[in-house]
XYZ file of C-alpha atoms in Angstrom:
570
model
C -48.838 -58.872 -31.574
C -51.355 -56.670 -33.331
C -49.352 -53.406 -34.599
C -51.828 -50.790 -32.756
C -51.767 -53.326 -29.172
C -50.770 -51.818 -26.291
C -50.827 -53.632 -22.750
C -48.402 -53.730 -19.570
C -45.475 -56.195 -18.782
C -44.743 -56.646 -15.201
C -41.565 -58.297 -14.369
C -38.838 -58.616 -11.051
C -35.843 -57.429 -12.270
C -34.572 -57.970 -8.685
C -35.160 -58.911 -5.098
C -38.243 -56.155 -3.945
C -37.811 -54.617 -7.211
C -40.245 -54.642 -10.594
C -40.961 -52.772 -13.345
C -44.144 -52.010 -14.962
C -43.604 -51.763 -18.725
C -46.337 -49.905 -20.264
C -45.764 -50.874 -23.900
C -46.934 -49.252 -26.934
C -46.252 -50.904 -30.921
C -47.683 -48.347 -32.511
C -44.995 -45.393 -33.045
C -46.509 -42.942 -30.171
C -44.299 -40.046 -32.191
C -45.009 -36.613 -30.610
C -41.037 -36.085 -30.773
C -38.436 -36.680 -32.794
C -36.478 -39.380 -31.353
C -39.631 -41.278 -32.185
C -39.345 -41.327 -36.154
C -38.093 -44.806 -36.351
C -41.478 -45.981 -36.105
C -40.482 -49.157 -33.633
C -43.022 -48.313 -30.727
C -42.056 -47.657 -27.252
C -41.953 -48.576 -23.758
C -42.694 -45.887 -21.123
C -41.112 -47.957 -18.255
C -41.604 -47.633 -14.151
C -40.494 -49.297 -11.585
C -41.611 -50.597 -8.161
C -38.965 -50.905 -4.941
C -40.585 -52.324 -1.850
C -39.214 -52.775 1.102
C -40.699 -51.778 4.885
C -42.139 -48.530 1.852
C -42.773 -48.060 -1.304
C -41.708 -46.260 -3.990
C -43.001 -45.938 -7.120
C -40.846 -44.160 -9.605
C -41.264 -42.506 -12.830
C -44.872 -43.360 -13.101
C -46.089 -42.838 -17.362
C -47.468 -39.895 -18.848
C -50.863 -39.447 -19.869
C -51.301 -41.649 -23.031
C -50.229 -44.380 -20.647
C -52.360 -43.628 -17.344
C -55.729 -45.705 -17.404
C -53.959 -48.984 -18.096
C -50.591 -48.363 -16.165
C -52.743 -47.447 -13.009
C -55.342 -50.778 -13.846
C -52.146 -53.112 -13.893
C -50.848 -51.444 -10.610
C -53.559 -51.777 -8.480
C -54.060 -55.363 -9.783
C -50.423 -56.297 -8.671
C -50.353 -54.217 -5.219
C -52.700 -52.379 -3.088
C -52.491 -49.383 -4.264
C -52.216 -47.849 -0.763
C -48.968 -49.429 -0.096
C -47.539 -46.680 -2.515
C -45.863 -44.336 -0.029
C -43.563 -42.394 -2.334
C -43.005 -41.481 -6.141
C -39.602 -40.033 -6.739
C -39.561 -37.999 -10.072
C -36.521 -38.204 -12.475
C -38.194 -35.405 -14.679
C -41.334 -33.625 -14.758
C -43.662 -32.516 -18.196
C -47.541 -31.670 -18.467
C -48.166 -35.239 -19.893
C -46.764 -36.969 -16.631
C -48.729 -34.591 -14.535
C -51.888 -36.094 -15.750
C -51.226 -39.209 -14.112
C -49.935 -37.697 -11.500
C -52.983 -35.687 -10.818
C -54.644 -39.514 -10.444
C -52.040 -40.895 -8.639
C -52.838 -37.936 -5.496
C -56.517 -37.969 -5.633
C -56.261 -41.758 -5.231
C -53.405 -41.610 -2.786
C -53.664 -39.320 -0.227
C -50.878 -39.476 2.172
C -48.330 -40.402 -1.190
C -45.313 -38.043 -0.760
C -43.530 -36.747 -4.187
C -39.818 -36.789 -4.021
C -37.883 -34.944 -6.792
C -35.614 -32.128 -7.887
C -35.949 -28.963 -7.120
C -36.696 -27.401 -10.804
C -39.220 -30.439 -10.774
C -40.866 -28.908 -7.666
C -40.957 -25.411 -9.181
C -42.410 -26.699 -12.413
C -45.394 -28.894 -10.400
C -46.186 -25.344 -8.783
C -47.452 -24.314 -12.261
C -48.595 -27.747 -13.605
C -49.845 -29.426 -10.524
C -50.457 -26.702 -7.161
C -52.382 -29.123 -5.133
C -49.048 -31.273 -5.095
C -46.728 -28.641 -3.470
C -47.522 -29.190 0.129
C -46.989 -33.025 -0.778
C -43.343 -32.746 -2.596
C -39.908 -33.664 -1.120
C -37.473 -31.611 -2.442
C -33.975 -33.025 -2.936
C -31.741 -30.730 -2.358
C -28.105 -32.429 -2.081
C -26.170 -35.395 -2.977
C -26.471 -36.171 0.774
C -30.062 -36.513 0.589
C -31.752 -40.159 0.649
C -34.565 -42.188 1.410
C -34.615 -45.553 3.632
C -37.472 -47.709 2.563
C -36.259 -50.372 4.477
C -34.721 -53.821 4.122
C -32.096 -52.568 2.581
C -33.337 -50.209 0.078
C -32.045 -46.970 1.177
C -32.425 -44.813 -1.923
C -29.534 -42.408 -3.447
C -30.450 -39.493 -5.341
C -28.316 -37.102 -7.578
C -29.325 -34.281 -10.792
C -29.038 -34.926 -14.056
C -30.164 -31.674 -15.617
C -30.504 -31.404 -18.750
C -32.019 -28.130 -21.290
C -34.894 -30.124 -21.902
C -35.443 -32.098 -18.109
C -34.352 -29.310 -16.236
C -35.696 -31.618 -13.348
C -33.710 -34.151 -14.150
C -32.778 -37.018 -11.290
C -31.128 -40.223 -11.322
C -31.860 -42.394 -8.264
C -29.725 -45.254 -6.720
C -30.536 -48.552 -5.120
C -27.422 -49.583 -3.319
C -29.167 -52.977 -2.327
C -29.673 -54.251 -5.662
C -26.898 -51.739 -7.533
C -29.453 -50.863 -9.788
C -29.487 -47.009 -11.466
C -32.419 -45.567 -12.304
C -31.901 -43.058 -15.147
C -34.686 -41.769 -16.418
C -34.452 -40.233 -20.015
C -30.569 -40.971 -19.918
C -29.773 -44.466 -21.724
C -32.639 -45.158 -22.826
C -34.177 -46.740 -26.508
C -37.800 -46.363 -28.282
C -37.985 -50.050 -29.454
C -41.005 -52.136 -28.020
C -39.929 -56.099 -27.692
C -40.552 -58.509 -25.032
C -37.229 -58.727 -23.611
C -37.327 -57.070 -20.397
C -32.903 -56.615 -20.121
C -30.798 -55.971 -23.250
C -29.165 -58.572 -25.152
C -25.852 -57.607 -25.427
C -23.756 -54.697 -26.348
C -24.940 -55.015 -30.663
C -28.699 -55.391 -29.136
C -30.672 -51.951 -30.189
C -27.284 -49.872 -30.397
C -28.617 -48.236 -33.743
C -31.398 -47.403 -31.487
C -29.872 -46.079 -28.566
C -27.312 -44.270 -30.952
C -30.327 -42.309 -32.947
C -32.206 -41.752 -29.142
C -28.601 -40.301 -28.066
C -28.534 -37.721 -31.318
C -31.847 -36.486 -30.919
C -32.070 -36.022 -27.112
C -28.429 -35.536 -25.786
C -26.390 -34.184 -28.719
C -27.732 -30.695 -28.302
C -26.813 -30.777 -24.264
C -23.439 -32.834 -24.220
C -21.904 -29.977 -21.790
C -25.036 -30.873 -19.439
C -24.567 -34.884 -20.515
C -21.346 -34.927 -19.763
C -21.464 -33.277 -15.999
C -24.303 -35.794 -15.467
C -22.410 -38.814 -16.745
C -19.817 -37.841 -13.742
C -22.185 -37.718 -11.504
C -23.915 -41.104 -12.451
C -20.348 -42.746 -12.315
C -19.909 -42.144 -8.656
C -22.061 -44.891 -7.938
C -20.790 -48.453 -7.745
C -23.896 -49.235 -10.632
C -24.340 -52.811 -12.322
C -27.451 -52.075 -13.817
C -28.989 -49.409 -15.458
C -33.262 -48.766 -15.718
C -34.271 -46.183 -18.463
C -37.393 -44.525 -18.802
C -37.471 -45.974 -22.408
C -36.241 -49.493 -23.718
C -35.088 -52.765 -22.051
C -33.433 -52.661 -18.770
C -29.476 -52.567 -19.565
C -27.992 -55.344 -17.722
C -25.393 -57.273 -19.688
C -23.667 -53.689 -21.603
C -24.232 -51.046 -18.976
C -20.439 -49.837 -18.822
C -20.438 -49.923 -22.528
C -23.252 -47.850 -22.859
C -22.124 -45.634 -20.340
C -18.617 -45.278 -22.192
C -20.851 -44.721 -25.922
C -22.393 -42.106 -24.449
C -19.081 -40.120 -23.678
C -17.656 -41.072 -27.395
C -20.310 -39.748 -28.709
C -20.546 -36.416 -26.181
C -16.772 -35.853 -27.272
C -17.484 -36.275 -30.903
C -19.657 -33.576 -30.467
C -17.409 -31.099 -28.412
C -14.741 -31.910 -31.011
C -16.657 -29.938 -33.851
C -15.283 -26.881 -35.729
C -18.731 -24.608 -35.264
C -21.322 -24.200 -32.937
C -24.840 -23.057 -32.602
C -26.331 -21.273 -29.895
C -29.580 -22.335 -29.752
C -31.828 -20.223 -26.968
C -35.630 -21.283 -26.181
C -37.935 -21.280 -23.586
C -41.208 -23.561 -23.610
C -44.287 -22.999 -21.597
C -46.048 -27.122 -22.904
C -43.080 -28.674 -24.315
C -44.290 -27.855 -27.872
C -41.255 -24.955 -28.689
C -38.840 -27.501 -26.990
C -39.682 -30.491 -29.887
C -39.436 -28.203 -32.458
C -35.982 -26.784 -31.076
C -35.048 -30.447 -30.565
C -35.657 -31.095 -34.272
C -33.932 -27.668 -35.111
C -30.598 -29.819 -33.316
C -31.261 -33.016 -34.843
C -30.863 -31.666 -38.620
C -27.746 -29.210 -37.093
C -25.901 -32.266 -35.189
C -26.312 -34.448 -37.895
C -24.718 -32.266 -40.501
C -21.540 -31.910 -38.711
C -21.894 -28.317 -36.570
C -22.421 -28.771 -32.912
C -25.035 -27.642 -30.733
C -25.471 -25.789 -27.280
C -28.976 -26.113 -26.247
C -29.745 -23.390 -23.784
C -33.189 -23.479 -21.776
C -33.394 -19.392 -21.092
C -35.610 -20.089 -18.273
C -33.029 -22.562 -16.335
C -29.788 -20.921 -17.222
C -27.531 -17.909 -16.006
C -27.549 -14.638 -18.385
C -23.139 -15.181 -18.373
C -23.608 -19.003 -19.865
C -26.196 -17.368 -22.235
C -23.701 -15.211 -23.068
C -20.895 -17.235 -23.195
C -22.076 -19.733 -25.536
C -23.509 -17.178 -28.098
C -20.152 -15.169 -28.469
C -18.539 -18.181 -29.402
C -21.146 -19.594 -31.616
C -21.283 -19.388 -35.471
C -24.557 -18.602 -35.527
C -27.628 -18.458 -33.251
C -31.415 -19.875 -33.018
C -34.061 -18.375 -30.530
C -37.487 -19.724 -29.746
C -40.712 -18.843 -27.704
C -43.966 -19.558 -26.980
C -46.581 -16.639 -26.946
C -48.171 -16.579 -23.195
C -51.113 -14.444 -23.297
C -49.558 -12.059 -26.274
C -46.266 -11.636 -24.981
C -42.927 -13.305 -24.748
C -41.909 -14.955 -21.665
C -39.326 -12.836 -19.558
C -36.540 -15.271 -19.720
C -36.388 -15.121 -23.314
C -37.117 -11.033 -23.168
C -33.784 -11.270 -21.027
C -31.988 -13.764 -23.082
C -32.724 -11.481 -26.372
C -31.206 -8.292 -24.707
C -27.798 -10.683 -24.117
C -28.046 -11.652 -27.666
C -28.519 -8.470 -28.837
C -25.569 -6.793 -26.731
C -22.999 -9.588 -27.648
C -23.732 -11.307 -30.896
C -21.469 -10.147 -33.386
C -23.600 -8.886 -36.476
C -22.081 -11.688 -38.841
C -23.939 -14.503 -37.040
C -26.392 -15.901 -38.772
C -29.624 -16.008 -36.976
C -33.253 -17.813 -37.044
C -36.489 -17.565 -35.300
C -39.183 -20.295 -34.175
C -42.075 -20.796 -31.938
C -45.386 -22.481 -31.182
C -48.786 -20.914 -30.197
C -52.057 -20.850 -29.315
C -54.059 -18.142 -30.769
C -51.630 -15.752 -31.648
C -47.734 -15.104 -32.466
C -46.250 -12.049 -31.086
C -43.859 -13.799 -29.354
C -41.804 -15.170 -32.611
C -42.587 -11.681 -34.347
C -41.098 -9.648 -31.739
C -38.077 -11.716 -31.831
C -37.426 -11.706 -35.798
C -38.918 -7.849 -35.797
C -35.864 -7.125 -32.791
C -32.919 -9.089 -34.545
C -33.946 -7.516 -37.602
C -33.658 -4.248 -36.978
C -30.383 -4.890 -34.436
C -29.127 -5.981 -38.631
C -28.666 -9.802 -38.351
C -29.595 -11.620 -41.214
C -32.128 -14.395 -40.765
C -30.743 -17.763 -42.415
C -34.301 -18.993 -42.952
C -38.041 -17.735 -42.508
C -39.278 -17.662 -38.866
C -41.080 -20.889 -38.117
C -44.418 -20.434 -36.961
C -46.271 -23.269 -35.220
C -49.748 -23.585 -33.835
C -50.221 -26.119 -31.206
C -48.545 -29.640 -31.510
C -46.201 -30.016 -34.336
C -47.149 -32.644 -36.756
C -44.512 -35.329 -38.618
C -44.230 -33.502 -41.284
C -43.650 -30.148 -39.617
C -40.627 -32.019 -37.695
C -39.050 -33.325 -40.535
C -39.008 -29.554 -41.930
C -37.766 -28.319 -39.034
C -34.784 -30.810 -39.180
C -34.501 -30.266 -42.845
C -34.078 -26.112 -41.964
C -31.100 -27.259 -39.099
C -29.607 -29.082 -41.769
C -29.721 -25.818 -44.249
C -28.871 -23.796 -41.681
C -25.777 -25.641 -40.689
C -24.737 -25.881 -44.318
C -24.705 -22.062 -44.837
C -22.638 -21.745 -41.576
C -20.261 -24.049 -43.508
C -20.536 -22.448 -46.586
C -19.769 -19.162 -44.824
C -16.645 -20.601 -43.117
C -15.133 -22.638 -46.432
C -15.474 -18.812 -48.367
C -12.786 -17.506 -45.477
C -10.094 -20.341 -46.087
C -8.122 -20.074 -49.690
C -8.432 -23.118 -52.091
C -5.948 -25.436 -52.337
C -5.572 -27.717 -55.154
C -6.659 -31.250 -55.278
C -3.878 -33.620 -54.231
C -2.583 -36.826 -55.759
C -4.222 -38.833 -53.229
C -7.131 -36.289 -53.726
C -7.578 -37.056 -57.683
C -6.965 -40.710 -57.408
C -9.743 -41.414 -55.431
C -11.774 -39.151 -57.807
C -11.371 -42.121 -60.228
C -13.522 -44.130 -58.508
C -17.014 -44.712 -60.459
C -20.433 -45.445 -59.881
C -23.535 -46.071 -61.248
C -26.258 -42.778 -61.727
C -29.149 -43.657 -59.324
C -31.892 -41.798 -57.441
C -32.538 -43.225 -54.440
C -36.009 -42.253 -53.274
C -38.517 -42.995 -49.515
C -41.565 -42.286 -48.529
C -42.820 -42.930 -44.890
C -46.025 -41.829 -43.542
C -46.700 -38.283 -45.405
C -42.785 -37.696 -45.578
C -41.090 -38.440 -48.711
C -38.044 -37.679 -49.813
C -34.825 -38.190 -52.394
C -31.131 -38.166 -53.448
C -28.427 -38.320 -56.569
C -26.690 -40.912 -55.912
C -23.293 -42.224 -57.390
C -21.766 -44.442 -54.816
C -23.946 -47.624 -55.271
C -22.049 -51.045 -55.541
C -23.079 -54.540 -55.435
C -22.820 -56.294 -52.508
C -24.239 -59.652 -52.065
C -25.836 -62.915 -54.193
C -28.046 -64.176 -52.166
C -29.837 -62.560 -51.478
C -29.416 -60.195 -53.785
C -28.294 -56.831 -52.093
C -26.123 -53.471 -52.525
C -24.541 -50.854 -50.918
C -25.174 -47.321 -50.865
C -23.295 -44.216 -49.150
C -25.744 -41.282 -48.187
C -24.067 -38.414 -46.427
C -24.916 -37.874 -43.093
C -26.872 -34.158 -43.514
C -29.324 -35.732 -46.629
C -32.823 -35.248 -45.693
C -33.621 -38.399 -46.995
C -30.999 -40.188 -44.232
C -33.593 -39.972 -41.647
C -35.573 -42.665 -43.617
C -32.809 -44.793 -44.465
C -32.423 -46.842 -41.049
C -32.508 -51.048 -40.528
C -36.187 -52.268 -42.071
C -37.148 -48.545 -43.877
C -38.535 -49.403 -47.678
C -37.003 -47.251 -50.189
C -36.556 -47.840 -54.459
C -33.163 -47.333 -56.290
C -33.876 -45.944 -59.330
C -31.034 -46.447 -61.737
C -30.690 -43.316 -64.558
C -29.484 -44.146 -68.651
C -26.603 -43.344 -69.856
C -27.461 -39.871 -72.263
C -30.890 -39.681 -70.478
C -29.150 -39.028 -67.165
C -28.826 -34.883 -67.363
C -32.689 -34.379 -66.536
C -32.893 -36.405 -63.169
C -29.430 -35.515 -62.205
C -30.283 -31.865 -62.573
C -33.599 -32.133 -60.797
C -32.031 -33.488 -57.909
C -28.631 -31.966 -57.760
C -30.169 -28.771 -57.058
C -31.038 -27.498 -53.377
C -34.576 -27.746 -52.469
C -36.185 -25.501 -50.040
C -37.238 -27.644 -46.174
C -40.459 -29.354 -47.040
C -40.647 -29.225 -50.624
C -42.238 -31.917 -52.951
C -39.108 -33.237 -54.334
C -41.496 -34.589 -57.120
C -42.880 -31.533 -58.676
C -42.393 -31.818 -62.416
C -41.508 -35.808 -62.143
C -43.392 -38.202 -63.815
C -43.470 -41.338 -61.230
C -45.312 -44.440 -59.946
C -45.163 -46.271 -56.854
C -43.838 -49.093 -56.284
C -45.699 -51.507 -53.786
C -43.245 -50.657 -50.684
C -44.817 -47.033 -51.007
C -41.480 -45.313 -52.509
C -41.541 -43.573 -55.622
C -40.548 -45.139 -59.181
C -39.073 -42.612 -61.777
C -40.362 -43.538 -64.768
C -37.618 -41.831 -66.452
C -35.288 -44.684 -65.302
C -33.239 -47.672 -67.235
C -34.352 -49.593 -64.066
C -35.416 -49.811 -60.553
C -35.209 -51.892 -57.592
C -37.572 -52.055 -54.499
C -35.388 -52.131 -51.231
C -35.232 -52.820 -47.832
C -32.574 -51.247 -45.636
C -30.803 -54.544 -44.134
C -28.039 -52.958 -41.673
C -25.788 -49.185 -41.784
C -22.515 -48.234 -40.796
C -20.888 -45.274 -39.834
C -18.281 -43.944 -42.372
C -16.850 -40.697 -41.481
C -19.356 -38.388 -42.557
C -21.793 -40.722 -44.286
C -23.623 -43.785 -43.584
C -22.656 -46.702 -45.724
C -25.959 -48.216 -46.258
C -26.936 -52.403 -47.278
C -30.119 -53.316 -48.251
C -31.968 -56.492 -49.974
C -33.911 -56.189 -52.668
C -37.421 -57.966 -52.668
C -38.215 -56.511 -56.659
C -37.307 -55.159 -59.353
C -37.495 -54.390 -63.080
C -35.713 -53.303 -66.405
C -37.446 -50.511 -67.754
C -35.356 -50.207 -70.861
C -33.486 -53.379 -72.082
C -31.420 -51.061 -74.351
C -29.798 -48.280 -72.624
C -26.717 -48.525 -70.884
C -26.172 -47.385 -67.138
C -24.929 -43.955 -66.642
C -21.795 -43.364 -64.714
C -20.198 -40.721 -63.132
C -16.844 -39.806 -63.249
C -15.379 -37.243 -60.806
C -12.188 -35.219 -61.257
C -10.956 -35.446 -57.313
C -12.071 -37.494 -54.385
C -13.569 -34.547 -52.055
C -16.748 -34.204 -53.445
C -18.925 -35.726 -55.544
């Protein structure tokens, strides 16, 4: 399969039931949750019975050849309904289609979804069937009579789940979900794609697991055998496992020491990615996160969640110079209950101007919070390597709120245990990445041969690096192994902090090795990598990887080691 193909795989997945599998290799990344790079499936599904229902039609980068493959597999009239799970401007294009082409089509969905397709889409409104209680359901006939129930969440306010009783299948939207393109229509198994639902968990539902977890209840009151994502392969043989993962990993997430209140409102979904890499870098460092959408949630929650929060984020668009009025009213509840040693930032996307992100840093500012970084300022669409900063700023940010907290607490000295394990010793390496126009690198100590054939190591990179993100199951990277009495230089270079988004190069003399990654030339030797599999280790990932090349750069020197005085830190 060509790596830029794209087509759409029809398949029953059970009796009146198909989905429609628009399927994309390339990587598609306009969020986040993309940046593995393993393409995507923007999946819909079909029930017919006496009616039709279409649900979750694609957004817009799907549309021409979703609606082609459609009307080549049904008349397109036969399409009665098309039930929503969540609403955005990019499905609304192919909405927009879908009701010029379909006039008598009824829209069933939430009721945020309904008061969000009043701004995106007016001409649907007299069309749209509100659900408004669990109660609420639609016979199509033959047995399908159609179960709906809310899965809100920050960023799908409009978010809906929808139940099949006839075939027990759960619809779920963004909930369970994977960005890996295949052609296996169901899972595999409980080890198939769990890295990838794991990282499509952290960047979409660790910031929300308050909201998660209410809608996980929800979901479990139906009698469910299958479960149909919006993204991925249909889970069929590990749906109560998933379903369990996702409340380990919700409670791993409530069970964190500090918090961050972070408070945004986002008129085209461009504030909300840039908020939802803000939580990535956070989550992933150890600090938990409560997304709060200002224009879906109560002033008393608002307040709730930043008076016990560490620390605090607020973002806005600018609409036409000014801020939107939910986040106006959300920064008077900051302002009146934040305690003045919070730590606070500022971000935002625009158009054509910014007064929106000034007026909140200008505000905060003179109410005397200190800003933990500078206000991030984003025109349009955020690009890859604008994400990756902003996850590399929640990962400083979370830091200093740890920082902050370890400078309360009196030292203790090391224990026994404590300096034994300290004893341990490793080989001086720098372990360096590149991907796309994101590069990155690390000290690293705790390297260790792991396998002959083929050849292959292990590596241990804490969980809030900035280079972890490109350290996942087929990412190219080159271990570059420092010289004993040469070692001080590197180790300096990259022991110290460096600012989100800068060239970790500057000032290093390096080549490139032919999987793209940099080669120091300052090292003994190097070795050109692939990540093979990772596993989680407290807080770091213990990484293997095979190595395809190599070479000794100087036959003379000896390794450099480094030897640590207590096991709890390096």
């Amino acid at each position: 399969m060509n790596a830029l193909a794209r087509d759409v795989q029809i398949y029953p997945i059970a009796a009146g039931t198909t989905v429609l599998r628009c399927r994309s290799w390339n990587r598609l990344r306009f969020e986040i949750e993309y940046a593995l790079e393993r393409g995507t499936t923007a999946n819909s599904y079909l029930i017919q019975g006496d009616r039709t229902a279409l649900i979750d039609p694609p957004g817009e980068s799907f549309n021409e050849m979703f609606l082609t493959a459609l009307e080549q597999h049904i008349n397109l009239y036969q399409v009665n309904f098309i039930v929503l799970g969540h609403i955005n401007p990019n499905r609304a294009e192919t909405l927009k289609i879908l009701l010029q082409r379909l006039p008598d089509v009824t829209l069933v969905c939430s009721n945020p979804a309904a008061l969000a397709l009043k701004d995106l889409l007016p001409e649907a409104s007299p069309r749209v069937r509100v659900i408004r209680s669990g109660e609420d359901q639609l016979d199509l006939g033959q047995g399908h009579c159609l179960q709906f129930v809310p899965i809100p969440t920050p960023r799908y306010p409009g978010g809906m789940a929808t139940f099949d009783p006839y075939s027990n299948i759960l619809y779920t939207d963004k909930f369970f979900g994977a960005h890996r393109c295949g052609e296996n229509v169901f899972d595999l198994g409980w080890s198939d794609l769990l890295e990838d639902r794991r990282y499509y968990f952290d960047c979409l539902f660790a910031s929300s697991v308050r909201q998660v977890t209410a809608a996980l209840d929800r979901m479990e009151a139906f009698p469910f055998g299958v479960m149909a994502p919006g993204h991925g392969p249909v889970v069929q043989y590990s749906a109560k496992e998933l379903f369990h993962s996702y409340r380990q990993w919700s409670q791993a997430q409530t069970s964190q020491d500090l918090s961050v209140a972070l408070i945004y409102a986002s008129a085209y979904g461009n504030t909300a990615t840039l908020a939802q890499a803000l939580a990535r870098g956070i989550t992933k460092s150890g600090v938990a996160v409560e997304a709060i959408n200002a224009e879906q949630t109560d002033p008393a929650d608002i307040k709730a969640a930043v008076e016990k929060s560490a620390g605090f984020l607020m973002g806005s668009p600018t609409l036409g110079g000014h801020m939107p009025t939910p986040m106006q009213t959300a920064l008077g509840i900051v302002l009146a209950s934040a305690s003045k040693t919070q730590i606070a930032g500022v971000f935002g996307s625009f158009g054509w101007s910014g007064e929106a992100i000034d007026m909140l840093e200008g505000k905060l500012k003179d109410g005397g919070y200190s800003l933990g970084f500078e206000s991030i300022r984003v025109k349009f669409k955020p690009t890859d390597v604008t994400l990756k900063f902003c996850e590399e700023v929640g990962t400083d940010f979370a830091q200093a709120l740890k920082k902050a907290k370890r400078a309360k607490q009196p030292r203790t000295p090391a224990s026994s245990v404590e300096q034994a394990v300290g004893r341990l010793v490793g080989s001086l390496s720098i372990v360096t990445a590149r991907q796309g126009e994101v590069s990155s690198a690390m000290l690293a100590s705790w390297v260790s041969q792991a396998s002959f054939t083929p050849p292959g190591f292990t590596v241990a990179v804490a969980k809030d690096r900035a280079i972890e993100t490109l350290m996942y199951p087929g990412n190219p990277f080159v271990l570059n192994i420092l010289a004993e009495g040469k070692h001080l230089g590197p180790m300096k270079h990259f022991l110290k902090p460096f600012a989100p988004g800068e060239d970790r190069f500057a000032g290093i003399d390096t080549d490139t090795a032919e999987n793209g990654a940099p080669i120091l030339k300052d090292a003994i030797a190097y070795l050109e990598c692939t990540v093979a599999e990772r596993m989680e280790c407290g807080d770091h990932w213990l990484v293997y990887a095979t190595v395809q090349a190599g070479q000794v750069l100087d036959g003379e020197a000896k390794t450099a080691v480094h030897y640590r005085q207590t096991g709890t830190h390096y």
